[in-house]
Amino acid sequence: MKILLLHNNNIPFSFINDDWDEDIDLTAEIIKPSIDENDYDVFVCRELGRIFSTSSFDLIILPYSFSEYNPIEYTGLNVAAHIRLTPDWKHTNKPILFVGPEETKQVAKLSEMGSLLFSPGIYSTRTNSLSNLVGGIKTLSVEDITDSEFNDFLNRILIPRPANYATHHSIANEWAVMRWANDVINWGEQEMPIVGSKSFTSMLYFKYLIAKTGTAEQFSKSWKRRNGAEPKIRGIAGKVIAYIDDEYDKGWGMLLSKIFKNSGAEFRVYDRFKEYKDREELIASINKFVDNIDADCFLLDLRLHDDDFEKGQRLNLSGHEVAKYIRAINAGNQIVVFTASNKIWNLKEEIFKIGTSGYTMKESPDLNLKRQESLGLFQEFTRAISQACGMSYLKEIVNKQNNLKSIVPLVAQLDSVINLLSRDQGENDQDLLGAALLSEIVFIEDFIKNYLEYELLSTGEGKTLKVFLCSKNNKDQYQQLITGHIFFKRTQNGNRSTVTDVSEFSSQPISTPSGMCEATNSDISLVVSVLMMIFKLPRTQVKKYIDLKYIRNTQIAHGGMGYLKITSEMIVDFYKTVICSIVENVK
């Protein structure tokens, strides 16, 4: 029988150098951290990794505590748990024997991990006599514990969260970043970023979480090669992403930096969290960071301060305050909420009330996700970033809208268009974009007929088309007459005929072009005449109004099934090239 005896050189029995029974092959190793050893888990992993890398054992003997400074720390239980929870050492199922003068029940009462002592494959003896110990070993069942017994061990043991991790939130962040970097992303020939600190990966609690999630499908290198995600986000080259997350230094900053660099995007991180203890001072500092960056997407955690974890803070998180500030600067600013809390679903309504573009979850160990589900979370993250960057054009639209409203207050009617585009998020929802299209049509007709008060003076065969401009205060005091010739192409739709095209404007009489007809006294004739005769817009831009009007008449107003799909690009282009052109040139 091969036995490993772990001790701290002060073990309270004197049998290490004695002759053992010829059937027992004893290896003794000292586990004695120095008083300056800051991270006990790292030390234990280093020492046990060294021991188990060259030998395998049938039984492991150790004391309840390796500490000579504070024996009641019961660090032996910590070491035993490391052996059980580290598959790489290949001793997770080996029997373990605790030896010492302490009584097992007393140790169990004083240690947070005392339940370990009553799990399968764990034995104890109070003897310090060589003969008694050897005799006791021979009576032990030193068979490896079964998978079922290992699961029983996992159900019994409770590993406390380390004191330096104040919340589950911090653990979940390091867990998620490691899962994405190590298991989900296929780096190919690229060097994988080292995102998990040695302290974290050696941490007993981390190993415990890994073991507890063992019921989910395990990742493999071959699966990652076949199905892993590409370490980049397509379509965001040249974009600026601002990252605001108090857990950025848990590996997220390093991982996301590489992903965004691969994507051709600029990555900016707020990194002054440790400078501010007061919540309001922290928020003010973050807002100043926001003031000085023109980002296409703000990637924002909701819990940015310790106070956010207090009861009653669900709707008053620091991230909410920052999001409101970002949107107050420009309603077109795009915000993606990025959180490790699976309670994000309960905040969904509040998140969208703020005006965020979307939200995405970091993986948490308690979700026990299968590999395809983990991949799905990463893909949802990349989709949210891509979508937000694609919607960043709304910042420009908001600025234009504010400028237009300062010229013509009536433009406020078009605020609804921005809201509808924001809600659509580039998905081209026909109901939302249909409402936006109607708003633009109503505005331009209202603007020309009621705000500027243009009228058609004469239309019809052989007559000159005249646009009459009158004063808003008194039609008789001021008028301007512009004459010209414009012809339209019409398509018959049942009992209705709808304009589908327009000729170039001519100031001289010309014959009616083939396939076209004269203007009639209608809204479309008036708007087209004003756009071409007064505002001098080229036919290509005027045609955009005709196309929107056609969709309005055939697909929206009368419930027809038109062939023209409404797109956000169509709505935005009409706003920028037609509406902005005429409002900015109002005399």
Coordinates of C-alpha atoms in Angstrom, one line a residue:
M1 CA 0.0 0.0 0.0
K2 CA 1.4 3.4 -1.0
I3 CA 0.7 6.0 1.7
L4 CA 1.3 9.7 1.6
L5 CA 1.8 11.3 4.9
L6 CA 1.4 15.1 4.9
H7 CA 2.7 17.0 8.0
N8 CA 4.1 20.3 9.1
N9 CA 7.2 19.0 10.8
N10 CA 5.5 19.6 14.2
I11 CA 3.2 16.6 13.9
P12 CA 2.3 15.4 17.4
F13 CA 3.4 11.8 16.8
S14 CA 6.9 10.4 16.3
F15 CA 6.6 7.8 13.7
I16 CA 7.7 9.5 10.4
N17 CA 11.3 8.0 10.5
D18 CA 10.4 4.7 12.1
D19 CA 10.3 1.4 10.1
W20 CA 6.8 0.8 8.8
D21 CA 5.3 -2.6 8.0
E22 CA 6.9 -4.1 4.9
D23 CA 3.4 -4.0 3.1
I24 CA 3.4 -0.2 3.5
D25 CA 5.3 2.2 1.3
L26 CA 5.3 5.5 3.1
T27 CA 6.1 8.9 1.5
A28 CA 6.3 11.9 4.0
E29 CA 6.0 15.5 2.7
I30 CA 6.0 18.7 4.7
I31 CA 3.2 21.2 4.1
K32 CA 4.3 24.2 6.1
P33 CA 3.5 27.7 4.7
S34 CA 5.7 30.5 5.9
I35 CA 4.1 33.2 8.0
D36 CA 4.5 35.5 5.0
E37 CA 2.5 33.2 2.7
N38 CA -0.4 35.5 1.7
D39 CA -2.4 33.0 -0.3
Y40 CA -2.8 29.7 1.4
D41 CA -4.7 28.1 -1.5
V42 CA -1.9 29.0 -4.0
F43 CA 0.7 27.5 -1.7
V44 CA -1.3 24.3 -1.2
C45 CA -1.9 23.9 -4.9
R46 CA 1.8 24.4 -5.7
E47 CA 3.0 21.9 -3.1
L48 CA 0.4 19.2 -3.8
G49 CA 0.7 19.7 -7.5
R50 CA 4.5 19.0 -7.1
I51 CA 3.8 15.8 -5.0
F52 CA 1.0 14.3 -7.2
S53 CA 2.8 15.1 -10.5
T54 CA 5.3 12.2 -9.9
S55 CA 3.5 9.7 -7.6
S56 CA 0.1 8.2 -6.9
F57 CA -1.1 6.9 -3.5
D58 CA -3.6 4.5 -2.1
L59 CA -4.1 6.5 1.1
I60 CA -3.4 10.0 2.3
I61 CA -2.8 10.7 6.0
L62 CA -2.8 14.3 7.4
P63 CA -3.4 16.2 10.6
Y64 CA -6.4 18.4 11.3
S65 CA -4.2 21.5 11.1
F66 CA -0.9 22.4 9.5
S67 CA -0.7 25.7 11.2
E68 CA 1.6 26.1 14.1
Y69 CA 0.5 29.6 14.6
N70 CA -3.2 28.9 15.0
P71 CA -4.0 25.2 15.3
I72 CA -7.8 25.7 15.4
E73 CA -7.8 27.0 11.8
Y74 CA -8.0 23.3 10.9
T75 CA -6.2 23.9 7.6
G76 CA -6.0 20.1 7.2
L77 CA -9.6 20.1 6.2
N78 CA -8.8 22.7 3.6
V79 CA -6.0 20.5 2.2
A80 CA -8.2 17.4 2.1
A81 CA -10.9 19.4 0.2
H82 CA -8.3 20.5 -2.3
I83 CA -7.4 16.8 -2.9
R84 CA -11.0 15.9 -3.4
L85 CA -11.8 18.8 -5.7
T86 CA -8.7 18.8 -8.0
P87 CA -9.2 16.3 -10.8
D88 CA -5.8 17.1 -12.4
W89 CA -4.1 15.5 -9.4
K90 CA -6.0 12.2 -10.0
H91 CA -6.6 11.6 -6.2
T92 CA -10.2 12.9 -5.9
N93 CA -11.5 9.5 -5.0
K94 CA -8.7 8.3 -2.6
P95 CA -9.4 7.6 1.1
I96 CA -8.1 10.2 3.5
L97 CA -7.2 9.6 7.1
F98 CA -7.0 12.4 9.7
V99 CA -4.7 11.8 12.7
G100 CA -4.3 13.8 15.8
P101 CA -5.4 14.2 19.4
E102 CA -8.5 16.2 18.5
E103 CA -12.0 14.6 18.7
T104 CA -13.7 14.6 15.3
K105 CA -17.0 16.0 16.6
Q106 CA -15.2 18.9 18.2
V107 CA -13.3 19.7 15.0
A108 CA -16.6 19.6 13.0
K109 CA -18.2 22.1 15.4
L110 CA -15.4 24.6 15.1
S111 CA -14.7 24.4 11.4
E112 CA -17.0 25.7 8.6
M113 CA -16.0 22.7 6.6
G114 CA -16.6 20.2 9.4
S115 CA -19.1 18.3 7.3
L116 CA -16.2 17.0 5.2
L117 CA -15.3 14.7 8.1
F118 CA -18.6 12.8 7.7
S119 CA -18.4 12.4 4.0
P120 CA -17.5 9.1 2.2
G121 CA -13.9 8.0 2.2
I122 CA -12.9 10.2 5.2
Y123 CA -11.5 8.5 8.3
S124 CA -10.0 9.7 11.6
T125 CA -8.0 8.4 14.5
R126 CA -6.9 10.0 17.8
T127 CA -3.9 7.7 18.2
N128 CA -0.3 8.8 18.0
S129 CA 1.0 5.3 18.5
L130 CA 2.8 3.8 15.5
S131 CA 1.6 0.2 16.2
N132 CA -2.0 1.4 16.7
L133 CA -1.9 3.5 13.6
V134 CA -0.5 0.8 11.4
G135 CA -3.0 -1.6 12.8
G136 CA -5.8 0.8 12.2
I137 CA -4.7 1.4 8.6
K138 CA -4.8 -2.3 7.9
T139 CA -8.4 -2.4 9.0
L140 CA -9.5 0.5 6.9
S141 CA -11.3 0.1 3.6
V142 CA -8.9 1.9 1.4
E143 CA -10.9 1.3 -1.8
D144 CA -11.5 4.4 -3.9
I145 CA -14.8 6.1 -3.4
T146 CA -17.4 5.6 -6.1
D147 CA -18.9 8.4 -8.3
S148 CA -22.0 8.1 -6.3
E149 CA -20.1 8.6 -3.0
F150 CA -18.2 11.6 -4.6
N151 CA -21.6 13.2 -5.3
D152 CA -22.6 12.5 -1.7
F153 CA -19.4 14.3 -0.6
L154 CA -20.4 17.3 -2.8
N155 CA -23.9 17.4 -1.3
R156 CA -22.5 17.3 2.2
I157 CA -19.7 19.7 2.1
L158 CA -20.1 23.5 2.2
I159 CA -17.1 25.5 1.1
P160 CA -17.5 29.1 2.4
R161 CA -17.0 32.0 0.1
P162 CA -13.6 33.6 0.7
A163 CA -13.7 36.8 2.8
N164 CA -12.0 38.8 0.1
Y165 CA -15.0 38.3 -2.2
A166 CA -17.7 40.4 -0.6
T167 CA -20.5 39.1 -2.9
H168 CA -21.4 36.3 -5.2
H169 CA -21.4 39.0 -7.9
S170 CA -17.5 39.1 -7.8
I171 CA -17.2 35.3 -7.9
A172 CA -19.6 35.2 -10.9
N173 CA -17.6 37.7 -12.8
E174 CA -14.4 35.8 -12.6
W175 CA -16.2 32.6 -13.3
A176 CA -17.8 34.0 -16.4
V177 CA -14.7 35.6 -17.9
M178 CA -12.8 32.4 -17.5
R179 CA -15.5 30.3 -19.0
W180 CA -15.7 32.5 -22.1
A181 CA -11.9 32.8 -22.5
N182 CA -11.0 29.2 -21.8
D183 CA -14.1 27.2 -23.0
V184 CA -16.3 29.2 -25.4
I185 CA -14.0 31.2 -27.7
N186 CA -11.9 29.4 -30.3
W187 CA -8.7 31.4 -30.4
G188 CA -7.3 29.5 -33.3
E189 CA -3.7 30.5 -33.9
Q190 CA -4.0 33.5 -31.6
E191 CA -2.7 33.4 -28.1
M192 CA -5.4 33.1 -25.5
P193 CA -5.4 35.9 -23.0
I194 CA -4.6 34.8 -19.4
V195 CA -7.7 36.1 -17.6
G196 CA -7.9 34.0 -14.5
S197 CA -5.5 34.9 -11.8
K198 CA -3.5 32.2 -10.1
S199 CA -5.1 33.1 -6.9
F200 CA -8.6 32.6 -8.3
T201 CA -8.0 29.3 -10.1
S202 CA -6.2 27.9 -7.1
M203 CA -9.0 29.0 -4.8
L204 CA -10.8 26.1 -3.0
Y205 CA -14.2 27.8 -3.5
F206 CA -13.6 28.1 -7.3
K207 CA -12.8 24.3 -7.4
Y208 CA -15.9 23.7 -5.4
L209 CA -18.0 25.6 -8.0
I210 CA -16.4 23.7 -10.8
A211 CA -17.3 20.4 -9.1
K212 CA -20.8 21.5 -8.3
T213 CA -21.5 22.3 -11.9
G214 CA -20.3 18.9 -13.0
T215 CA -23.8 17.8 -14.0
A216 CA -23.7 20.1 -17.0
E217 CA -21.9 19.0 -20.2
Q218 CA -18.2 19.5 -19.9
F219 CA -16.2 21.5 -22.4
S220 CA -13.6 19.9 -24.5
K221 CA -10.9 21.2 -26.8
S222 CA -12.3 19.3 -29.8
W223 CA -15.7 20.8 -29.2
K224 CA -14.3 24.3 -29.0
R225 CA -12.3 23.8 -32.2
R226 CA -15.5 22.8 -34.0
N227 CA -18.1 25.0 -32.4
G228 CA -16.3 27.7 -30.5
A229 CA -17.0 31.4 -31.2
E230 CA -14.7 33.6 -33.2
P231 CA -12.8 36.1 -30.9
K232 CA -14.2 39.2 -32.7
I233 CA -17.4 41.0 -33.4
R234 CA -18.1 41.7 -37.0
G235 CA -19.4 45.1 -38.2
I236 CA -18.0 47.3 -35.5
A237 CA -14.7 48.3 -37.0
G238 CA -14.0 52.0 -36.3
K239 CA -16.6 52.1 -33.5
V240 CA -15.8 53.3 -30.0
I241 CA -17.0 51.1 -27.0
A242 CA -16.9 52.6 -23.5
Y243 CA -16.8 50.0 -20.7
I244 CA -18.0 50.8 -17.2
D245 CA -17.9 47.9 -14.8
D246 CA -16.3 47.7 -11.3
E247 CA -15.3 44.2 -12.1
Y248 CA -13.3 45.2 -15.2
D249 CA -10.0 44.1 -13.4
K250 CA -11.3 40.6 -12.8
G251 CA -10.3 39.7 -16.4
W252 CA -13.0 41.4 -18.3
G253 CA -10.9 44.3 -19.3
M254 CA -8.2 42.1 -20.7
L255 CA -10.6 39.7 -22.5
L256 CA -12.8 42.4 -24.0
S257 CA -9.8 44.5 -25.0
K258 CA -8.5 41.6 -27.2
I259 CA -12.0 40.9 -28.7
F260 CA -12.5 44.6 -29.6
K261 CA -9.0 45.0 -31.0
N262 CA -9.6 41.9 -33.2
S263 CA -12.8 43.6 -34.3
G264 CA -11.1 46.9 -35.3
A265 CA -12.9 48.9 -32.6
E266 CA -11.6 51.3 -30.0
F267 CA -12.0 50.2 -26.4
R268 CA -12.1 52.7 -23.6
V269 CA -12.4 51.6 -19.9
Y270 CA -13.4 53.6 -16.8
D271 CA -10.8 52.3 -14.2
R272 CA -11.1 54.7 -11.2
F273 CA -13.5 52.7 -9.0
K274 CA -11.0 52.2 -6.2
E275 CA -10.5 56.0 -5.8
Y276 CA -14.0 56.6 -4.6
K277 CA -15.7 55.1 -1.5
D278 CA -18.7 57.4 -1.6
R279 CA -21.4 56.3 -4.0
E280 CA -22.3 59.8 -5.3
E281 CA -18.7 60.8 -5.8
L282 CA -18.2 57.6 -7.9
I283 CA -21.2 58.4 -10.0
A284 CA -20.1 61.9 -10.6
S285 CA -16.6 60.7 -11.6
I286 CA -18.2 58.2 -14.1
N287 CA -20.4 60.9 -15.5
K288 CA -17.3 63.0 -16.1
F289 CA -15.8 60.1 -18.0
V290 CA -19.0 59.9 -20.1
D291 CA -18.8 63.7 -20.8
N292 CA -15.3 63.2 -22.4
I293 CA -16.0 60.3 -24.7
D294 CA -18.0 60.1 -27.9
A295 CA -18.9 56.4 -27.7
D296 CA -20.9 54.4 -30.2
C297 CA -21.8 51.9 -27.4
F298 CA -21.7 52.2 -23.6
L299 CA -21.2 48.7 -22.0
L300 CA -22.5 49.1 -18.5
D301 CA -22.9 47.0 -15.4
L302 CA -25.8 48.0 -13.1
R303 CA -24.1 47.4 -9.8
L304 CA -21.0 49.7 -9.7
H305 CA -20.8 50.3 -5.9
D306 CA -21.1 48.2 -2.8
D307 CA -24.2 50.0 -1.7
D308 CA -26.1 48.5 -4.7
F309 CA -26.1 45.1 -2.9
E310 CA -28.2 46.4 0.0
K311 CA -31.8 45.5 0.3
G312 CA -34.2 48.0 -1.3
Q313 CA -31.8 49.1 -4.0
R314 CA -33.2 47.1 -6.9
L315 CA -34.5 50.1 -8.7
N316 CA -32.0 52.6 -7.5
L317 CA -28.7 51.1 -8.7
S318 CA -25.7 53.2 -9.5
G319 CA -25.8 51.8 -13.0
H320 CA -29.3 53.2 -13.4
E321 CA -28.1 56.6 -12.5
V322 CA -25.3 56.5 -15.0
A323 CA -27.5 55.2 -17.7
K324 CA -30.0 58.0 -17.2
Y325 CA -27.1 60.5 -17.4
I326 CA -25.9 59.0 -20.7
R327 CA -29.3 59.2 -22.2
A328 CA -29.8 62.7 -21.0
I329 CA -26.8 63.8 -22.9
N330 CA -28.1 62.4 -26.1
A331 CA -31.2 60.2 -26.4
G332 CA -29.5 58.4 -29.2
N333 CA -26.6 57.1 -27.0
Q334 CA -26.6 53.3 -27.1
I335 CA -26.3 51.4 -23.8
V336 CA -25.9 47.7 -23.4
V337 CA -26.4 46.4 -19.8
F338 CA -23.8 43.8 -19.0
T339 CA -24.4 42.0 -15.7
A340 CA -23.5 38.9 -13.8
S341 CA -26.8 38.9 -12.0
N342 CA -29.4 36.4 -13.2
K343 CA -32.0 38.7 -11.6
I344 CA -31.6 40.9 -14.7
W345 CA -34.9 39.4 -15.9
N346 CA -36.7 41.2 -13.0
L347 CA -35.1 44.5 -14.1
K348 CA -36.0 44.2 -17.7
E349 CA -38.9 46.7 -17.6
E350 CA -36.9 49.3 -15.7
I351 CA -33.9 48.8 -18.0
F352 CA -35.9 49.7 -21.1
K353 CA -37.6 52.6 -19.3
I354 CA -34.2 54.1 -19.0
G355 CA -33.8 53.7 -22.8
T356 CA -31.0 51.1 -23.0
S357 CA -30.5 49.4 -26.3
G358 CA -30.3 45.9 -24.8
Y359 CA -28.9 43.7 -22.0
T360 CA -26.7 40.7 -21.9
M361 CA -25.8 38.3 -19.0
K362 CA -22.5 37.1 -17.9
E363 CA -22.4 33.5 -17.0
S364 CA -22.8 32.6 -13.3
P365 CA -21.8 29.2 -11.8
D366 CA -25.1 28.7 -10.2
L367 CA -26.7 28.5 -13.6
N368 CA -24.8 25.3 -14.3
L369 CA -25.0 25.9 -18.1
K370 CA -24.3 23.4 -20.8
R371 CA -21.6 24.3 -23.3
Q372 CA -24.2 25.3 -26.0
E373 CA -25.9 27.6 -23.5
S374 CA -22.6 29.2 -22.5
L375 CA -21.8 29.8 -26.2
G376 CA -25.3 31.2 -26.6
L377 CA -24.6 33.9 -23.9
F378 CA -21.4 34.9 -25.7
Q379 CA -23.3 35.1 -29.0
E380 CA -26.0 37.2 -27.4
F381 CA -23.3 39.5 -26.1
T382 CA -21.7 40.0 -29.5
R383 CA -25.2 40.5 -31.1
A384 CA -26.1 43.2 -28.5
I385 CA -22.8 45.0 -29.1
S386 CA -23.1 44.8 -32.9
Q387 CA -26.7 46.0 -32.8
A388 CA -25.9 48.9 -30.5
C389 CA -23.0 50.1 -32.7
G390 CA -25.3 49.8 -35.7
M391 CA -27.8 52.1 -34.0
S392 CA -25.3 54.7 -32.9
Y393 CA -26.3 56.8 -35.9
L394 CA -29.2 57.9 -33.8
K395 CA -26.9 60.3 -31.9
E396 CA -26.5 62.3 -35.1
I397 CA -30.3 62.2 -35.7
V398 CA -31.0 63.5 -32.2
N399 CA -28.5 66.4 -32.7
K400 CA -30.1 67.2 -36.1
Q401 CA -33.6 67.0 -34.5
N402 CA -32.6 69.4 -31.8
N403 CA -31.2 71.8 -34.3
L404 CA -34.3 71.6 -36.5
K405 CA -36.6 72.2 -33.6
S406 CA -34.7 75.5 -32.9
I407 CA -35.6 76.6 -36.4
V408 CA -39.1 75.3 -36.7
P409 CA -40.8 74.1 -33.4
L410 CA -43.3 72.0 -35.5
V411 CA -40.4 69.5 -36.0
A412 CA -41.1 68.3 -32.5
Q413 CA -43.7 66.0 -34.2
L414 CA -40.7 64.0 -35.5
D415 CA -39.5 63.0 -32.0
S416 CA -41.8 60.0 -32.4
V417 CA -39.7 58.9 -35.4
I418 CA -36.5 58.7 -33.2
N419 CA -38.4 56.8 -30.5
L420 CA -39.7 54.3 -33.0
L421 CA -36.3 53.8 -34.6
S422 CA -34.8 53.3 -31.1
R423 CA -37.5 50.7 -30.3
D424 CA -36.9 48.9 -33.6
Q425 CA -33.2 48.5 -32.9
G426 CA -32.5 47.8 -36.6
E427 CA -34.9 44.8 -36.7
N428 CA -37.0 46.4 -39.4
D429 CA -40.3 45.7 -37.6
Q430 CA -42.9 46.8 -40.1
D431 CA -45.4 48.0 -37.5
L432 CA -42.9 50.3 -35.8
L433 CA -41.4 51.5 -39.1
G434 CA -44.8 51.9 -40.6
A435 CA -45.7 54.3 -37.8
A436 CA -42.4 56.2 -38.3
L437 CA -43.2 56.5 -42.1
L438 CA -46.6 57.9 -41.3
S439 CA -45.1 60.5 -39.0
E440 CA -42.7 61.6 -41.7
I441 CA -45.5 61.8 -44.3
V442 CA -47.8 63.7 -42.0
F443 CA -45.0 66.1 -41.0
I444 CA -43.9 67.1 -44.5
E445 CA -47.4 67.6 -45.7
D446 CA -48.4 69.6 -42.6
F447 CA -45.2 71.6 -42.8
I448 CA -45.8 72.6 -46.5
K449 CA -49.6 73.1 -46.3
N450 CA -50.1 74.6 -42.8
Y451 CA -46.8 76.0 -41.6
L452 CA -45.5 77.4 -44.9
E453 CA -49.0 77.7 -46.3
Y454 CA -48.2 76.7 -49.9
E455 CA -51.1 76.1 -52.3
L456 CA -51.5 74.8 -55.9
L457 CA -53.0 77.6 -57.9
S458 CA -53.6 75.8 -61.2
T459 CA -53.3 72.3 -62.5
G460 CA -54.6 70.3 -65.4
E461 CA -54.1 69.7 -69.1
G462 CA -52.6 72.5 -71.0
K463 CA -52.3 74.7 -68.0
T464 CA -49.3 76.0 -66.2
L465 CA -48.7 74.6 -62.7
K466 CA -48.5 77.4 -60.2
V467 CA -47.4 77.3 -56.6
F468 CA -49.0 80.0 -54.5
L469 CA -47.0 81.3 -51.4
C470 CA -49.0 83.4 -49.0
S471 CA -48.2 85.1 -45.7
K472 CA -49.3 83.1 -42.6
N473 CA -50.9 86.3 -41.2
N474 CA -52.7 87.5 -44.3
K475 CA -52.9 85.9 -47.7
D476 CA -53.7 89.1 -49.4
Q477 CA -50.6 91.0 -48.2
Y478 CA -47.9 88.8 -49.8
Q479 CA -47.8 86.3 -52.5
Q480 CA -45.2 84.6 -54.8
L481 CA -46.1 82.8 -58.0
I482 CA -43.8 80.2 -59.5
T483 CA -44.8 78.5 -62.7
G484 CA -43.6 75.3 -64.3
H485 CA -44.4 71.9 -65.6
I486 CA -44.2 68.6 -63.7
F487 CA -45.7 65.3 -64.8
F488 CA -46.5 62.2 -62.8
K489 CA -46.6 58.4 -63.5
R490 CA -49.6 56.7 -61.9
T491 CA -50.4 53.1 -61.2
Q492 CA -54.0 51.8 -60.9
N493 CA -54.8 50.0 -57.7
G494 CA -58.4 48.9 -57.8
N495 CA -60.5 52.1 -57.9
R496 CA -57.5 54.2 -56.9
S497 CA -54.6 55.5 -58.9
T498 CA -51.4 56.1 -57.0
V499 CA -48.4 58.2 -58.1
T500 CA -45.2 56.1 -58.5
D501 CA -42.9 58.5 -60.3
V502 CA -42.3 62.1 -61.3
S503 CA -40.7 63.8 -64.3
E504 CA -38.0 66.5 -64.0
F505 CA -39.2 70.0 -63.4
S506 CA -39.3 72.3 -66.5
S507 CA -39.9 76.0 -66.4
Q508 CA -40.9 75.9 -70.1
P509 CA -44.0 74.3 -71.6
I510 CA -43.3 70.7 -72.8
S511 CA -45.4 67.9 -74.1
T512 CA -46.6 65.3 -71.8
P513 CA -43.9 62.5 -71.6
S514 CA -45.0 59.0 -72.6
G515 CA -46.6 57.1 -69.8
M516 CA -47.1 60.2 -67.6
C517 CA -49.9 62.6 -66.9
E518 CA -50.5 66.1 -65.7
A519 CA -50.6 67.0 -62.0
T520 CA -53.9 67.0 -60.2
N521 CA -54.8 69.1 -57.2
S522 CA -53.6 66.7 -54.4
D523 CA -51.3 66.6 -51.5
I524 CA -48.7 64.7 -53.5
S525 CA -48.8 67.2 -56.3
L526 CA -48.4 70.0 -53.9
V527 CA -45.5 68.5 -51.9
V528 CA -43.6 67.4 -55.1
S529 CA -44.1 70.8 -56.7
V530 CA -42.8 72.7 -53.6
L531 CA -39.8 70.3 -53.2
M532 CA -38.8 70.8 -56.8
M533 CA -39.9 74.3 -57.6
I534 CA -39.2 76.1 -54.2
F535 CA -36.5 74.0 -52.5
K536 CA -34.8 72.9 -55.7
L537 CA -34.4 69.3 -54.6
P538 CA -33.3 66.9 -57.4
R539 CA -35.8 64.4 -58.7
T540 CA -33.9 61.5 -56.9
Q541 CA -34.7 63.0 -53.5
V542 CA -38.3 63.9 -54.4
K543 CA -38.8 60.3 -55.5
K544 CA -38.1 59.2 -51.9
Y545 CA -41.2 61.1 -50.8
I546 CA -43.2 59.5 -53.7
D547 CA -42.0 56.0 -52.6
L548 CA -43.0 56.6 -48.9
K549 CA -46.4 58.0 -50.0
Y550 CA -47.0 55.0 -52.2
I551 CA -46.3 52.6 -49.3
R552 CA -48.6 54.8 -47.1
N553 CA -51.4 54.6 -49.7
T554 CA -51.1 50.9 -50.7
Q555 CA -49.7 49.1 -47.6
I556 CA -50.6 51.1 -44.6
A557 CA -53.7 53.3 -45.1
H558 CA -55.7 50.6 -47.0
G559 CA -54.1 47.4 -45.7
G560 CA -52.6 46.4 -49.0
M561 CA -49.8 43.9 -49.4
G562 CA -47.2 46.1 -51.1
Y563 CA -43.9 44.9 -52.5
L564 CA -41.8 47.6 -50.8
K565 CA -40.5 46.6 -47.4
I566 CA -40.0 49.5 -45.0
T567 CA -36.5 49.7 -43.6
S568 CA -34.9 51.9 -41.0
E569 CA -32.4 53.1 -43.7
M570 CA -35.3 54.3 -45.8
I571 CA -36.8 56.3 -42.8
V572 CA -33.4 57.8 -41.8
D573 CA -32.4 58.7 -45.4
F574 CA -35.7 60.5 -46.0
Y575 CA -35.2 62.4 -42.8
K576 CA -31.7 63.5 -43.5
T577 CA -31.9 64.2 -47.3
V578 CA -35.4 65.7 -47.6
I579 CA -36.8 66.9 -44.2
C580 CA -33.5 68.3 -43.0
S581 CA -32.9 70.0 -46.4
I582 CA -36.2 71.9 -46.5
V583 CA -36.3 72.8 -42.8
E584 CA -32.8 74.1 -42.7
N585 CA -33.5 76.3 -45.8
V586 CA -36.7 77.9 -44.5
K587 CA -36.5 81.6 -45.2

